[in-house]
Amino acid sequence: MRISLFLGVLALGLASAALFLNDSLSDLLREQMVRFDLNHVLAFEHVSVTSKQKVLVLNATIEDPETERVVASVDQLEIGLKIPWTGGLPVPEVQSIRGRGGRVLLRYEEGELSFVRGLMALLDGIGALMSTSSEPTTSTESELPELYFEDLEVVVYSEGLHLQRYPSTSIRVREQDSQILEVMIATGADGGTLQLLLDDDGLTRLTADQFHVSPAVTTLDPAGQDILMRGFSPTGDLDAVVDLKTGLVSGTLFNAYIDAAHVPFPLGPATIPFQVDENNVLRIDEAKLAFNGGDVVLSLEAGEHEAFMSIDVDGAEFKEEILHLIPGYQEWEEVDVADGGSFECHLKVSLTDNMSEVSVVGGGGFYVSAVDFTKHGVQLEDVVGRFEVNEQNVLKFPEISARTLGGRFRTSGTLGLLDEEFRIELSLEDLDVAQLHDVFLTTEEHEDDVAGWLQGSIQGSGQLQDPASYVAKGQASVRAGNFWDTPTFEQILKVLTMSSNLDGHQRVDAEFTVGEKLVNFDSLEIQSDVLTLSGSGSIRFNGRIRFELRPAPVRLGMVGKLLDTLKEELLVKLTVRGTLGDPRVSATPLNIVARPFRSFWNFLFEDSSEPQSQEESPADEAASDG
Amino acid sequence: MIARQVAWLCLGLLVGAGCNSTVERGYYAPLGASFSTSITPQQDKTADLIVDVTCQGVYLNTVEGKLTRTAHIQLDITRTSATQVLFPVDGMRLDAIIDAVEDLPEIVDTEALLPDEVWSRRLKMHEMVLVNPWSNRSLDIFFDFVDDEQPIPSLLRFRWRAEADSGWSYGDDQFLRIPEGDPRIPPALPASDKEFGMRNGYYFPGYGVLGPRGLRDSVEVRPHYLFHAP
């Protein structure tokens, strides 16, 4: 019992003594740090003496003296000391610093790597601390202690980009000669090595050996290629030598992937040789980058204020994701494009006037196997075409053609890439009208009730972003048609008291202009064996219709022709209102000559009833126009 | 007297049979494809070339004032590559096999024909048909038979070749005649208009004898401009 009590008191006494000594040492170190102005660079949580000449510092942090941000934290720092007595006082000299665990933050700010700045300040302080002189001096004037850190996580931070982490990284700092400090960073898991050489002015040379880089890392490039690096966001393994004194950079990025701005899919793998000259011009000569479906050959010459790039794709397989390069493609909700086809592209892109002016020149061609317009059930097959962009930033399509609806669709046109003005010529060759049914009529009860072969041509123009500016005109005709069973013609035949069970086909010829939200038919003629309708009118995009038509029976012989003339020119006008699915048709006798001929009309159509006269009121017309 | 009547009857039957054979039109479907009342193209497709071959059949028409039996082939060519492709006219051949026997590999009677006229829309092609990169071109090819008295061929074998920078491409498309009386022969529907009689992809179906073959004025945009008066 007594022995136990004695041992307990002894242990307590020893612990108190150790605590006293540690606290004394902590105070001593802090005093020295203040003395040599290290307290703005280095901080620690706890210090303990582990042996006669070793001090263990826990949770030490290094700060950037400019920003006072923590740039490195070390979980455990073991400092090898020699403590000679000078002037009756112990003056510690650091022989080695070994760190384990923690994190280093690499961030490019205030024109420098913050970690390098913090490290330089730390080394300056240590140099001063080791100096026998009472005034701090630079670290290069005296022998540096061995500096070695291991099991660090190095984190590269660049605003707006994903962090790049290098786990299990070791950092060794040593004097290469009296003027040069070497910082060797070796990352774990085959992440490569990075050698930094520093002198009094800071970082002077950087050498990468199979060093894994990501967009965050590439923005640390002190050569000032930030815009380009962000524009291309390269990832890969870097072999490079960066001479910061001359500005010369040369190297190769292996296993490279490029996440280029406005390109919605990665480019790579690739091997990209590059160099930067003394004028800070980056050159990449014919780097071949793979993408899903082919390769793009990229050459680049980029300075701080302008860049020139050539992009060449030959014989690539067409994938839908290529279309994501088109601005606004995501909004094409009713278009479904299938993978399948091929394309080529040869473009030269210039960015001038501080990268604010963009110019694209070149051209290419494409073949897309299938495009579905899902809303109307229309499919384009074997879409093939060429395009070119000229120096005036006008995109030209000499011809695009596709098979559709049993016929063929062809178009050509231009689009101003800057003003978005477009002109288009479109021709339809023998399209099967029955397959176009859903485009015009949406009522199920009238399925399969139209037929014929449509041909036509349309010329249009406008400003892409302003549908109100769209104008178009054209002509179309339908042959071998059958329209009598559509709601509109059913109503017309009913008003004319004619049977809807008419045989034979109709031919429709129309000239039209396309205005804001409507198609205006300047002339419309529907011919069949028994009846001809001619007139004009309009169809709004919402399905509202408005037509004035004059019917004429077709009779053979001279009398028939005479009757046709009278009928066509003088007797009656059909007014069509409502919608395509729910039309309202009324007949109006032409007042001046109608009455004398009314009985004649009735005689022709063998109908004793009075022709309907239902001139719509202005209110009705307004309602019809929606 | 009776013999004389029999002789006249036989002569009449012969003449009738002869007239029938001249009026008759042959409709064809790609060999191996099921028969249909709609026309069926045969597609030859490579990585950089798509050729749809359609057989409009064998009919009679007037060529340079003479009633002529003609096989009408249509090509729809799509070039899906960055280089042009050339189709020599003399590389297009038609073997009209009069009596192909399914079980017999040998051809009993064949008439080998070269194109008499090749038209691309409004242009008459002579030696070579050029198809530009990333473009489409349609052709009407007419093979006029030398001997109009031959029966309508039971099999048509159309061959073509095309030259591009990557080398030669070849096509070999065979069309089997839809047997006479088969319900899938296109019905004889009246032409809906005088210039253009396409129905279900067939050119003037139901017409065995078409009028003079020639280019017609048209303000309309059409894949084919060489029309017959039915």
mmCIF file with all atom_site columns, N, CA, C and O in Angstrom, chain A residues 342-344 365-367 382 384-386 401 403 408 410 427 429-430 453 455 477 479-480 505 507, chain B residues 43 45 50 52 76 78-80 82 121 133-134 136 192-193 195-196 198-199 220-223:
data_model
loop_
_atom_site.group_PDB
_atom_site.id
_atom_site.type_symbol
_atom_site.label_atom_id
_atom_site.label_alt_id
_atom_site.label_comp_id
_atom_site.label_asym_id
_atom_site.label_entity_id
_atom_site.label_seq_id
_atom_site.pdbx_PDB_ins_code
_atom_site.Cartn_x
_atom_site.Cartn_y
_atom_site.Cartn_z
_atom_site.occupancy
_atom_site.B_iso_or_equiv
_atom_site.pdbx_formal_charge
_atom_site.auth_seq_id
_atom_site.auth_comp_id
_atom_site.auth_asym_id
_atom_site.auth_atom_id
_atom_site.pdbx_PDB_model_num
ATOM 1   N N  . SER A 1 342 ? -22.811 8.823  -90.560  1.00 0.00 ? 342 SER A N  1
ATOM 2   C CA . SER A 1 342 ? -21.405 9.207  -90.594  1.00 0.00 ? 342 SER A CA 1
ATOM 3   C C  . SER A 1 342 ? -21.322 10.714 -90.814  1.00 0.00 ? 342 SER A C  1
ATOM 4   O O  . SER A 1 342 ? -22.301 11.341 -91.209  1.00 0.00 ? 342 SER A O  1
ATOM 5   N N  . PHE A 1 343 ? -20.154 11.270 -90.554  1.00 0.00 ? 343 PHE A N  1
ATOM 6   C CA . PHE A 1 343 ? -19.987 12.696 -90.812  1.00 0.00 ? 343 PHE A CA 1
ATOM 7   C C  . PHE A 1 343 ? -18.513 13.052 -90.910  1.00 0.00 ? 343 PHE A C  1
ATOM 8   O O  . PHE A 1 343 ? -17.637 12.298 -90.478  1.00 0.00 ? 343 PHE A O  1
ATOM 9   N N  . GLU A 1 344 ? -18.260 14.197 -91.507  1.00 0.00 ? 344 GLU A N  1
ATOM 10  C CA . GLU A 1 344 ? -16.918 14.768 -91.551  1.00 0.00 ? 344 GLU A CA 1
ATOM 11  C C  . GLU A 1 344 ? -17.050 16.265 -91.271  1.00 0.00 ? 344 GLU A C  1
ATOM 12  O O  . GLU A 1 344 ? -18.116 16.855 -91.462  1.00 0.00 ? 344 GLU A O  1
ATOM 13  N N  . GLY A 1 365 ? -19.795 17.342 -94.048  1.00 0.00 ? 365 GLY A N  1
ATOM 14  C CA . GLY A 1 365 ? -20.973 16.642 -94.539  1.00 0.00 ? 365 GLY A CA 1
ATOM 15  C C  . GLY A 1 365 ? -21.443 15.639 -93.514  1.00 0.00 ? 365 GLY A C  1
ATOM 16  O O  . GLY A 1 365 ? -20.701 15.311 -92.572  1.00 0.00 ? 365 GLY A O  1
ATOM 17  N N  . PHE A 1 366 ? -22.661 15.180 -93.688  1.00 0.00 ? 366 PHE A N  1
ATOM 18  C CA . PHE A 1 366 ? -23.206 14.244 -92.704  1.00 0.00 ? 366 PHE A CA 1
ATOM 19  C C  . PHE A 1 366 ? -24.223 13.321 -93.349  1.00 0.00 ? 366 PHE A C  1
ATOM 20  O O  . PHE A 1 366 ? -24.823 13.627 -94.378  1.00 0.00 ? 366 PHE A O  1
ATOM 21  N N  . TYR A 1 367 ? -24.361 12.195 -92.726  1.00 0.00 ? 367 TYR A N  1
ATOM 22  C CA . TYR A 1 367 ? -25.405 11.243 -93.086  1.00 0.00 ? 367 TYR A CA 1
ATOM 23  C C  . TYR A 1 367 ? -25.992 10.721 -91.785  1.00 0.00 ? 367 TYR A C  1
ATOM 24  O O  . TYR A 1 367 ? -25.268 10.225 -90.923  1.00 0.00 ? 367 TYR A O  1
ATOM 25  N N  . ASP A 1 382 ? -32.369 8.334  -93.986  1.00 0.00 ? 382 ASP A N  1
ATOM 26  C CA . ASP A 1 382 ? -31.205 8.597  -94.839  1.00 0.00 ? 382 ASP A CA 1
ATOM 27  C C  . ASP A 1 382 ? -31.044 10.094 -95.115  1.00 0.00 ? 382 ASP A C  1
ATOM 28  O O  . ASP A 1 382 ? -31.031 10.547 -96.257  1.00 0.00 ? 382 ASP A O  1
ATOM 29  N N  . VAL A 1 384 ? -29.043 13.198 -95.653  1.00 0.00 ? 384 VAL A N  1
ATOM 30  C CA . VAL A 1 384 ? -27.668 13.406 -96.098  1.00 0.00 ? 384 VAL A CA 1
ATOM 31  C C  . VAL A 1 384 ? -27.517 14.857 -96.548  1.00 0.00 ? 384 VAL A C  1
ATOM 32  O O  . VAL A 1 384 ? -28.452 15.443 -97.102  1.00 0.00 ? 384 VAL A O  1
ATOM 33  N N  . GLY A 1 385 ? -26.375 15.422 -96.253  1.00 0.00 ? 385 GLY A N  1
ATOM 34  C CA . GLY A 1 385 ? -26.199 16.820 -96.649  1.00 0.00 ? 385 GLY A CA 1
ATOM 35  C C  . GLY A 1 385 ? -24.788 17.314 -96.388  1.00 0.00 ? 385 GLY A C  1
ATOM 36  O O  . GLY A 1 385 ? -23.948 16.633 -95.797  1.00 0.00 ? 385 GLY A O  1
ATOM 37  N N  . ARG A 1 386 ? -24.562 18.507 -96.886  1.00 0.00 ? 386 ARG A N  1
ATOM 38  C CA . ARG A 1 386 ? -23.272 19.165 -96.688  1.00 0.00 ? 386 ARG A CA 1
ATOM 39  C C  . ARG A 1 386 ? -23.505 20.526 -96.069  1.00 0.00 ? 386 ARG A C  1
ATOM 40  O O  . ARG A 1 386 ? -24.600 21.081 -96.155  1.00 0.00 ? 386 ARG A O  1
ATOM 41  N N  . SER A 1 401 ? -30.975 16.313 -98.104  1.00 0.00 ? 401 SER A N  1
ATOM 42  C CA . SER A 1 401 ? -32.131 15.564 -98.595  1.00 0.00 ? 401 SER A CA 1
ATOM 43  C C  . SER A 1 401 ? -32.396 14.378 -97.685  1.00 0.00 ? 401 SER A C  1
ATOM 44  O O  . SER A 1 401 ? -31.504 13.917 -96.966  1.00 0.00 ? 401 SER A O  1
ATOM 45  N N  . ARG A 1 403 ? -35.294 10.838 -97.242  1.00 0.00 ? 403 ARG A N  1
ATOM 46  C CA . ARG A 1 403 ? -36.487 10.104 -97.643  1.00 0.00 ? 403 ARG A CA 1
ATOM 47  C C  . ARG A 1 403 ? -37.533 10.272 -96.562  1.00 0.00 ? 403 ARG A C  1
ATOM 48  O O  . ARG A 1 403 ? -37.227 10.157 -95.373  1.00 0.00 ? 403 ARG A O  1
ATOM 49  N N  . ARG A 1 408 ? -39.497 12.225 -101.103 1.00 0.00 ? 408 ARG A N  1
ATOM 50  C CA . ARG A 1 408 ? -38.208 12.805 -100.720 1.00 0.00 ? 408 ARG A CA 1
ATOM 51  C C  . ARG A 1 408 ? -38.369 14.274 -100.380 1.00 0.00 ? 408 ARG A C  1
ATOM 52  O O  . ARG A 1 408 ? -39.217 14.976 -100.943 1.00 0.00 ? 408 ARG A O  1
ATOM 53  N N  . ARG A 1 410 ? -36.116 17.787 -99.796  1.00 0.00 ? 410 ARG A N  1
ATOM 54  C CA . ARG A 1 410 ? -34.818 18.422 -100.053 1.00 0.00 ? 410 ARG A CA 1
ATOM 55  C C  . ARG A 1 410 ? -34.867 19.849 -99.544  1.00 0.00 ? 410 ARG A C  1
ATOM 56  O O  . ARG A 1 410 ? -35.892 20.516 -99.650  1.00 0.00 ? 410 ARG A O  1
ATOM 57  N N  . SER A 1 427 ? -38.084 21.655 -100.839 1.00 0.00 ? 427 SER A N  1
ATOM 58  C CA . SER A 1 427 ? -38.944 21.023 -101.835 1.00 0.00 ? 427 SER A CA 1
ATOM 59  C C  . SER A 1 427 ? -39.395 19.656 -101.340 1.00 0.00 ? 427 SER A C  1
ATOM 60  O O  . SER A 1 427 ? -38.642 18.938 -100.673 1.00 0.00 ? 427 SER A O  1
ATOM 61  N N  . GLU A 1 429 ? -41.056 16.123 -102.601 1.00 0.00 ? 429 GLU A N  1
ATOM 62  C CA . GLU A 1 429 ? -41.221 15.360 -103.836 1.00 0.00 ? 429 GLU A CA 1
ATOM 63  C C  . GLU A 1 429 ? -42.053 14.115 -103.559 1.00 0.00 ? 429 GLU A C  1
ATOM 64  O O  . GLU A 1 429 ? -41.576 13.174 -102.920 1.00 0.00 ? 429 GLU A O  1
ATOM 65  N N  . ASP A 1 430 ? -43.289 14.155 -104.004 1.00 0.00 ? 430 ASP A N  1
ATOM 66  C CA . ASP A 1 430 ? -44.154 12.973 -103.973 1.00 0.00 ? 430 ASP A CA 1
ATOM 67  C C  . ASP A 1 430 ? -44.296 12.365 -102.589 1.00 0.00 ? 430 ASP A C  1
ATOM 68  O O  . ASP A 1 430 ? -44.037 11.186 -102.371 1.00 0.00 ? 430 ASP A O  1
ATOM 69  N N  . TRP A 1 453 ? -50.648 12.306 -103.443 1.00 0.00 ? 453 TRP A N  1
ATOM 70  C CA . TRP A 1 453 ? -49.205 12.517 -103.490 1.00 0.00 ? 453 TRP A CA 1
ATOM 71  C C  . TRP A 1 453 ? -48.939 14.004 -103.556 1.00 0.00 ? 453 TRP A C  1
ATOM 72  O O  . TRP A 1 453 ? -49.453 14.707 -104.417 1.00 0.00 ? 453 TRP A O  1
ATOM 73  N N  . GLN A 1 455 ? -46.523 17.286 -103.825 1.00 0.00 ? 455 GLN A N  1
ATOM 74  C CA . GLN A 1 455 ? -45.245 17.894 -104.191 1.00 0.00 ? 455 GLN A CA 1
ATOM 75  C C  . GLN A 1 455 ? -45.368 19.386 -103.960 1.00 0.00 ? 455 GLN A C  1
ATOM 76  O O  . GLN A 1 455 ? -46.463 19.950 -104.037 1.00 0.00 ? 455 GLN A O  1
ATOM 77  N N  . SER A 1 477 ? -48.960 20.967 -104.773 1.00 0.00 ? 477 SER A N  1
ATOM 78  C CA . SER A 1 477 ? -50.085 20.308 -105.422 1.00 0.00 ? 477 SER A CA 1
ATOM 79  C C  . SER A 1 477 ? -50.167 18.884 -104.918 1.00 0.00 ? 477 SER A C  1
ATOM 80  O O  . SER A 1 477 ? -49.165 18.293 -104.517 1.00 0.00 ? 477 SER A O  1
ATOM 81  N N  . ARG A 1 479 ? -51.781 15.197 -106.027 1.00 0.00 ? 479 ARG A N  1
ATOM 82  C CA . ARG A 1 479 ? -52.383 14.423 -107.112 1.00 0.00 ? 479 ARG A CA 1
ATOM 83  C C  . ARG A 1 479 ? -52.941 13.123 -106.549 1.00 0.00 ? 479 ARG A C  1
ATOM 84  O O  . ARG A 1 479 ? -52.479 12.656 -105.515 1.00 0.00 ? 479 ARG A O  1
ATOM 85  N N  . ALA A 1 480 ? -53.856 12.569 -107.303 1.00 0.00 ? 480 ALA A N  1
ATOM 86  C CA . ALA A 1 480 ? -54.484 11.319 -106.879 1.00 0.00 ? 480 ALA A CA 1
ATOM 87  C C  . ALA A 1 480 ? -55.004 11.440 -105.459 1.00 0.00 ? 480 ALA A C  1
ATOM 88  O O  . ALA A 1 480 ? -54.921 10.521 -104.666 1.00 0.00 ? 480 ALA A O  1
ATOM 89  N N  . HIS A 1 505 ? -60.505 10.848 -108.128 1.00 0.00 ? 505 HIS A N  1
ATOM 90  C CA . HIS A 1 505 ? -59.523 11.529 -107.301 1.00 0.00 ? 505 HIS A CA 1
ATOM 91  C C  . HIS A 1 505 ? -59.565 13.016 -107.552 1.00 0.00 ? 505 HIS A C  1
ATOM 92  O O  . HIS A 1 505 ? -60.106 13.471 -108.556 1.00 0.00 ? 505 HIS A O  1
ATOM 93  N N  . ARG A 1 507 ? -57.365 16.691 -107.565 1.00 0.00 ? 507 ARG A N  1
ATOM 94  C CA . ARG A 1 507 ? -56.046 17.311 -107.661 1.00 0.00 ? 507 ARG A CA 1
ATOM 95  C C  . ARG A 1 507 ? -56.147 18.682 -107.003 1.00 0.00 ? 507 ARG A C  1
ATOM 96  O O  . ARG A 1 507 ? -57.080 19.432 -107.253 1.00 0.00 ? 507 ARG A O  1
ATOM 97  N N  . GLN B 2 43  ? -32.145 -2.795 -101.622 1.00 0.00 ? 43  GLN B N  1
ATOM 98  C CA . GLN B 2 43  ? -31.131 -1.843 -101.173 1.00 0.00 ? 43  GLN B CA 1
ATOM 99  C C  . GLN B 2 43  ? -29.747 -2.474 -101.127 1.00 0.00 ? 43  GLN B C  1
ATOM 100 O O  . GLN B 2 43  ? -29.557 -3.547 -100.569 1.00 0.00 ? 43  GLN B O  1
ATOM 101 N N  . LYS B 2 45  ? -26.223 -1.495 -99.625  1.00 0.00 ? 45  LYS B N  1
ATOM 102 C CA . LYS B 2 45  ? -25.727 -0.498 -98.676  1.00 0.00 ? 45  LYS B CA 1
ATOM 103 C C  . LYS B 2 45  ? -24.321 -0.856 -98.213  1.00 0.00 ? 45  LYS B C  1
ATOM 104 O O  . LYS B 2 45  ? -24.060 -1.978 -97.804  1.00 0.00 ? 45  LYS B O  1
ATOM 105 N N  . ILE B 2 50  ? -25.403 4.193  -100.435 1.00 0.00 ? 50  ILE B N  1
ATOM 106 C CA . ILE B 2 50  ? -26.693 3.507  -100.338 1.00 0.00 ? 50  ILE B CA 1
ATOM 107 C C  . ILE B 2 50  ? -27.338 3.580  -101.719 1.00 0.00 ? 50  ILE B C  1
ATOM 108 O O  . ILE B 2 50  ? -27.531 4.666  -102.261 1.00 0.00 ? 50  ILE B O  1
ATOM 109 N N  . ASP B 2 52  ? -30.695 2.335  -103.662 1.00 0.00 ? 52  ASP B N  1
ATOM 110 C CA . ASP B 2 52  ? -32.000 1.669  -103.689 1.00 0.00 ? 52  ASP B CA 1
ATOM 111 C C  . ASP B 2 52  ? -32.362 1.425  -105.137 1.00 0.00 ? 52  ASP B C  1
ATOM 112 O O  . ASP B 2 52  ? -32.469 2.369  -105.926 1.00 0.00 ? 52  ASP B O  1
ATOM 113 N N  . ASP B 2 76  ? -31.951 5.181  -106.615 1.00 0.00 ? 76  ASP B N  1
ATOM 114 C CA . ASP B 2 76  ? -31.905 6.298  -105.678 1.00 0.00 ? 76  ASP B CA 1
ATOM 115 C C  . ASP B 2 76  ? -30.577 6.152  -104.934 1.00 0.00 ? 76  ASP B C  1
ATOM 116 O O  . ASP B 2 76  ? -30.421 5.243  -104.119 1.00 0.00 ? 76  ASP B O  1
ATOM 117 N N  . THR B 2 78  ? -27.481 7.452  -102.624 1.00 0.00 ? 78  THR B N  1
ATOM 118 C CA . THR B 2 78  ? -27.096 8.381  -101.553 1.00 0.00 ? 78  THR B CA 1
ATOM 119 C C  . THR B 2 78  ? -25.622 8.140  -101.220 1.00 0.00 ? 78  THR B C  1
ATOM 120 O O  . THR B 2 78  ? -25.235 7.038  -100.850 1.00 0.00 ? 78  THR B O  1
ATOM 121 N N  . ARG B 2 79  ? -24.849 9.182  -101.396 1.00 0.00 ? 79  ARG B N  1
ATOM 122 C CA . ARG B 2 79  ? -23.418 9.093  -101.089 1.00 0.00 ? 79  ARG B CA 1
ATOM 123 C C  . ARG B 2 79  ? -23.206 9.572  -99.659  1.00 0.00 ? 79  ARG B C  1
ATOM 124 O O  . ARG B 2 79  ? -23.505 10.728 -99.332  1.00 0.00 ? 79  ARG B O  1
ATOM 125 N N  . THR B 2 80  ? -22.715 8.713  -98.812  1.00 0.00 ? 80  THR B N  1
ATOM 126 C CA . THR B 2 80  ? -22.569 9.045  -97.392  1.00 0.00 ? 80  THR B CA 1
ATOM 127 C C  . THR B 2 80  ? -21.093 9.146  -97.027  1.00 0.00 ? 80  THR B C  1
ATOM 128 O O  . THR B 2 80  ? -20.643 8.581  -96.039  1.00 0.00 ? 80  THR B O  1
ATOM 129 N N  . ALA B 2 82  ? -17.214 11.626 -97.863  1.00 0.00 ? 82  ALA B N  1
ATOM 130 C CA . ALA B 2 82  ? -16.660 12.931 -98.219  1.00 0.00 ? 82  ALA B CA 1
ATOM 131 C C  . ALA B 2 82  ? -16.150 12.991 -99.647  1.00 0.00 ? 82  ALA B C  1
ATOM 132 O O  . ALA B 2 82  ? -15.675 14.036 -100.091 1.00 0.00 ? 82  ALA B O  1
ATOM 133 N N  . ARG B 2 121 ? -33.185 13.286 -113.236 1.00 0.00 ? 121 ARG B N  1
ATOM 134 C CA . ARG B 2 121 ? -34.133 14.399 -113.287 1.00 0.00 ? 121 ARG B CA 1
ATOM 135 C C  . ARG B 2 121 ? -34.252 14.897 -114.732 1.00 0.00 ? 121 ARG B C  1
ATOM 136 O O  . ARG B 2 121 ? -34.654 14.140 -115.596 1.00 0.00 ? 121 ARG B O  1
ATOM 137 N N  . PRO B 2 133 ? -20.224 14.262 -102.948 1.00 0.00 ? 133 PRO B N  1
ATOM 138 C CA . PRO B 2 133 ? -20.150 13.838 -101.546 1.00 0.00 ? 133 PRO B CA 1
ATOM 139 C C  . PRO B 2 133 ? -21.392 14.269 -100.782 1.00 0.00 ? 133 PRO B C  1
ATOM 140 O O  . PRO B 2 133 ? -21.944 15.345 -101.028 1.00 0.00 ? 133 PRO B O  1
ATOM 141 N N  . TRP B 2 134 ? -21.820 13.446 -99.876  1.00 0.00 ? 134 TRP B N  1
ATOM 142 C CA . TRP B 2 134 ? -22.933 13.756 -98.977  1.00 0.00 ? 134 TRP B CA 1
ATOM 143 C C  . TRP B 2 134 ? -24.147 14.261 -99.756  1.00 0.00 ? 134 TRP B C  1
ATOM 144 O O  . TRP B 2 134 ? -24.680 15.333 -99.468  1.00 0.00 ? 134 TRP B O  1
ATOM 145 N N  . ASN B 2 136 ? -27.590 13.131 -102.681 1.00 0.00 ? 136 ASN B N  1
ATOM 146 C CA . ASN B 2 136 ? -28.487 12.109 -103.192 1.00 0.00 ? 136 ASN B CA 1
ATOM 147 C C  . ASN B 2 136 ? -28.794 12.402 -104.655 1.00 0.00 ? 136 ASN B C  1
ATOM 148 O O  . ASN B 2 136 ? -28.891 13.561 -105.056 1.00 0.00 ? 136 ASN B O  1
ATOM 149 N N  . SER B 2 192 ? -54.428 9.130  -112.110 1.00 0.00 ? 192 SER B N  1
ATOM 150 C CA . SER B 2 192 ? -55.150 10.265 -111.551 1.00 0.00 ? 192 SER B CA 1
ATOM 151 C C  . SER B 2 192 ? -54.858 11.545 -112.305 1.00 0.00 ? 192 SER B C  1
ATOM 152 O O  . SER B 2 192 ? -55.637 12.463 -112.313 1.00 0.00 ? 192 SER B O  1
ATOM 153 N N  . ASP B 2 193 ? -53.730 11.614 -112.937 1.00 0.00 ? 193 ASP B N  1
ATOM 154 C CA . ASP B 2 193 ? -53.467 12.762 -113.798 1.00 0.00 ? 193 ASP B CA 1
ATOM 155 C C  . ASP B 2 193 ? -52.566 12.314 -114.929 1.00 0.00 ? 193 ASP B C  1
ATOM 156 O O  . ASP B 2 193 ? -51.978 11.234 -114.897 1.00 0.00 ? 193 ASP B O  1
ATOM 157 N N  . GLU B 2 195 ? -49.819 13.525 -116.219 1.00 0.00 ? 195 GLU B N  1
ATOM 158 C CA . GLU B 2 195 ? -48.354 13.635 -116.221 1.00 0.00 ? 195 GLU B CA 1
ATOM 159 C C  . GLU B 2 195 ? -47.685 12.611 -115.328 1.00 0.00 ? 195 GLU B C  1
ATOM 160 O O  . GLU B 2 195 ? -46.586 12.187 -115.588 1.00 0.00 ? 195 GLU B O  1
ATOM 161 N N  . PHE B 2 196 ? -48.392 12.266 -114.274 1.00 0.00 ? 196 PHE B N  1
ATOM 162 C CA . PHE B 2 196 ? -47.678 11.500 -113.270 1.00 0.00 ? 196 PHE B CA 1
ATOM 163 C C  . PHE B 2 196 ? -48.621 10.480 -112.664 1.00 0.00 ? 196 PHE B C  1
ATOM 164 O O  . PHE B 2 196 ? -49.648 10.836 -112.120 1.00 0.00 ? 196 PHE B O  1
ATOM 165 N N  . MET B 2 198 ? -47.986 7.880  -110.352 1.00 0.00 ? 198 MET B N  1
ATOM 166 C CA . MET B 2 198 ? -47.420 7.039  -109.301 1.00 0.00 ? 198 MET B CA 1
ATOM 167 C C  . MET B 2 198 ? -48.496 6.615  -108.300 1.00 0.00 ? 198 MET B C  1
ATOM 168 O O  . MET B 2 198 ? -49.290 7.430  -107.835 1.00 0.00 ? 198 MET B O  1
ATOM 169 N N  . ARG B 2 199 ? -48.500 5.361  -108.015 1.00 0.00 ? 199 ARG B N  1
ATOM 170 C CA . ARG B 2 199 ? -49.385 4.861  -106.957 1.00 0.00 ? 199 ARG B CA 1
ATOM 171 C C  . ARG B 2 199 ? -48.670 3.699  -106.279 1.00 0.00 ? 199 ARG B C  1
ATOM 172 O O  . ARG B 2 199 ? -48.207 2.787  -106.945 1.00 0.00 ? 199 ARG B O  1
ATOM 173 N N  . GLU B 2 220 ? -42.943 21.787 -111.514 1.00 0.00 ? 220 GLU B N  1
ATOM 174 C CA . GLU B 2 220 ? -42.897 21.163 -110.200 1.00 0.00 ? 220 GLU B CA 1
ATOM 175 C C  . GLU B 2 220 ? -41.555 20.485 -109.958 1.00 0.00 ? 220 GLU B C  1
ATOM 176 O O  . GLU B 2 220 ? -40.874 20.080 -110.895 1.00 0.00 ? 220 GLU B O  1
ATOM 177 N N  . VAL B 2 221 ? -41.224 20.366 -108.704 1.00 0.00 ? 221 VAL B N  1
ATOM 178 C CA . VAL B 2 221 ? -39.988 19.680 -108.336 1.00 0.00 ? 221 VAL B CA 1
ATOM 179 C C  . VAL B 2 221 ? -40.286 18.199 -108.208 1.00 0.00 ? 221 VAL B C  1
ATOM 180 O O  . VAL B 2 221 ? -41.137 17.793 -107.430 1.00 0.00 ? 221 VAL B O  1
ATOM 181 N N  . ARG B 2 222 ? -39.614 17.427 -108.964 1.00 0.00 ? 222 ARG B N  1
ATOM 182 C CA . ARG B 2 222 ? -39.902 15.999 -109.011 1.00 0.00 ? 222 ARG B CA 1
ATOM 183 C C  . ARG B 2 222 ? -38.603 15.199 -109.049 1.00 0.00 ? 222 ARG B C  1
ATOM 184 O O  . ARG B 2 222 ? -37.608 15.669 -109.589 1.00 0.00 ? 222 ARG B O  1
ATOM 185 N N  . PRO B 2 223 ? -38.613 14.002 -108.520 1.00 0.00 ? 223 PRO B N  1
ATOM 186 C CA . PRO B 2 223 ? -37.409 13.174 -108.667 1.00 0.00 ? 223 PRO B CA 1
ATOM 187 C C  . PRO B 2 223 ? -37.256 12.645 -110.086 1.00 0.00 ? 223 PRO B C  1
ATOM 188 O O  . PRO B 2 223 ? -36.176 12.273 -110.514 1.00 0.00 ? 223 PRO B O  1
#
